[in-house]
């Protein structure tokens, strides 16, 4: 794959409900294939606030890939090959604890990985280096700081911490599973936070998550009729994402 000058100020990975960045202009689509295969779809590189920004829809632009089938390694490697060094991952999640209700934006500082059976490391193939990267702080502190500062400047409300529990999916969780996650210390639940964050660390990428709360997780709503529907998820993601262009502009300007 051709490599480009290291000129991409930020790579954004969109999650459920965020399949494009409307504020990108002069967009060119790249269709790279990496040593790990093809990413989820085209990487759209364009300009935002005068800086070059790359966007990739994690589930594919038509949301055709469930969380456990995403080629996380190819996605990150393709972004890196295009020159990205900083990755902002948008993760659509459910809220577990009080401050993380629907439509909240959060920048988690911790995660717990409950996924299984996913290709989760660059050390997968025999003969590859065995990597024991430090992961005590799974998100890059300086990038988190920039996200939170940009949110403040853009007047976008954001919870600047939180523990993201990553489940296997694609089904949603039982109430008992969420109760256990709450006991474990999780504030948020989603299906795509890992292995992405771990792979980003292995690849030397700066990486932070901007979690978009779409619904109360199972058993956390005060409502009796609390079935979680895709309509509810997508409606809340759309509403919560309204401040995203302003936040990205501030991040890029800063
Ligand atoms: N659980 C897991 N993943 C999710 C949820 C949820 O409640 N909402 C959005 N993504």
Coordinates of N, CA, C and O and ligand atoms in Angstrom, one line a residue, residues 16 91-95 164-165 167 169-173 178 189-192 212-218 228 233 237, ligand 1:
X16 N -22.0 3.1 15.6 CA -23.4 2.9 15.2 C -24.1 4.3 15.1 O -24.0 5.1 16.1
X91 N -17.9 5.8 20.0 CA -18.5 4.5 20.4 C -19.9 4.7 20.9 O -20.1 5.4 21.9
X92 N -20.8 4.1 20.2 CA -22.2 4.2 20.7 C -22.4 3.2 21.8 O -22.0 2.0 21.7
X93 N -22.9 3.6 22.9 CA -22.9 2.8 24.1 C -24.3 2.9 24.9 O -25.1 3.8 24.6
X94 N -24.4 2.0 25.8 CA -25.5 2.1 26.8 C -25.0 2.7 28.1 O -23.8 2.5 28.4
X95 N -25.8 3.4 28.8 CA -25.4 4.0 30.1 C -25.8 3.1 31.3 O -26.9 2.5 31.3
X164 N -15.6 2.0 30.5 CA -16.4 1.4 29.4 C -16.2 -0.1 29.4 O -15.1 -0.6 29.3
X165 N -17.3 -0.8 29.7 CA -17.3 -2.3 29.6 C -17.6 -2.8 28.2 O -18.6 -2.4 27.7
X167 N -18.6 -5.6 25.7 CA -19.2 -6.9 25.6 C -19.1 -7.4 24.2 O -18.9 -6.7 23.2
X169 N -21.6 -9.0 22.3 CA -22.7 -8.7 21.3 C -22.8 -9.9 20.3 O -22.2 -10.9 20.5
X170 N -23.5 -9.7 19.2 CA -24.3 -8.5 18.9 C -25.5 -8.3 19.7 O -26.1 -7.2 19.7
X171 N -25.9 -9.3 20.4 CA -27.1 -9.1 21.3 C -26.8 -8.2 22.4 O -25.7 -8.0 22.8
X172 N -27.9 -7.5 22.9 CA -27.7 -6.7 24.1 C -27.6 -7.6 25.3 O -27.8 -8.8 25.3
X173 N -27.3 -7.0 26.5 CA -27.0 -7.7 27.7 C -28.3 -8.0 28.5 O -29.3 -7.4 28.3
X178 N -25.6 -6.7 33.2 CA -25.4 -5.3 33.5 C -25.2 -5.1 35.0 O -24.3 -4.3 35.4
X189 N -21.6 0.6 28.6 CA -21.5 -0.7 28.0 C -21.6 -0.5 26.5 O -22.5 0.2 26.0
X190 N -20.7 -1.1 25.8 CA -20.7 -1.1 24.3 C -20.0 -2.4 23.8 O -19.6 -3.2 24.6
X191 N -19.9 -2.5 22.5 CA -19.4 -3.7 21.9 C -18.1 -3.5 21.0 O -17.6 -4.5 20.5
X192 N -17.7 -2.3 20.9 CA -16.6 -2.1 19.9 C -15.3 -1.4 20.5 O -14.4 -1.2 19.8
X212 N -20.9 7.9 23.0 CA -22.2 8.5 22.8 C -23.3 7.6 23.4 O -23.5 6.5 22.9
X213 N -23.9 8.1 24.5 CA -24.9 7.2 25.1 C -26.2 7.2 24.4 O -26.8 8.2 24.2
X214 N -26.6 6.0 24.0 CA -27.8 5.9 23.1 C -29.0 5.4 24.0 O -30.2 5.7 23.5
X215 N -28.8 4.8 25.1 CA -29.9 4.2 25.9 C -29.4 3.9 27.2 O -28.2 3.8 27.5
X216 N -30.4 3.7 28.2 CA -30.0 3.1 29.4 C -29.8 1.6 29.2 O -30.5 0.9 28.4
X217 N -28.7 1.1 29.7 CA -28.4 -0.4 29.6 C -29.5 -1.2 30.3 O -30.3 -0.6 31.1
X218 N -29.6 -2.5 30.0 CA -30.7 -3.3 30.5 C -30.8 -3.2 32.0 O -29.8 -3.4 32.8
X228 N -35.0 -2.0 24.6 CA -34.2 -1.1 23.9 C -34.4 -1.3 22.4 O -34.3 -2.5 21.9
X233 N -32.0 4.0 19.8 CA -30.6 4.2 19.8 C -30.2 5.2 18.7 O -29.5 6.2 19.0
X237 N -28.5 8.9 19.3 CA -27.1 9.2 18.7 C -27.2 10.4 17.9 O -26.3 11.3 18.0
Ligands
LIG1 N1 -25.3 -2.5 25.3 C1 -24.3 -2.8 24.5 N2 -23.9 -2.0 23.4 C2 -24.7 -0.9 23.2 C3 -25.8 -0.6 24.0 C4 -26.1 -1.4 25.1 O1 -27.1 -1.2 25.8 N3 -26.3 0.5 23.5 C5 -25.6 0.9 22.4 N4 -24.6 0.0 22.2

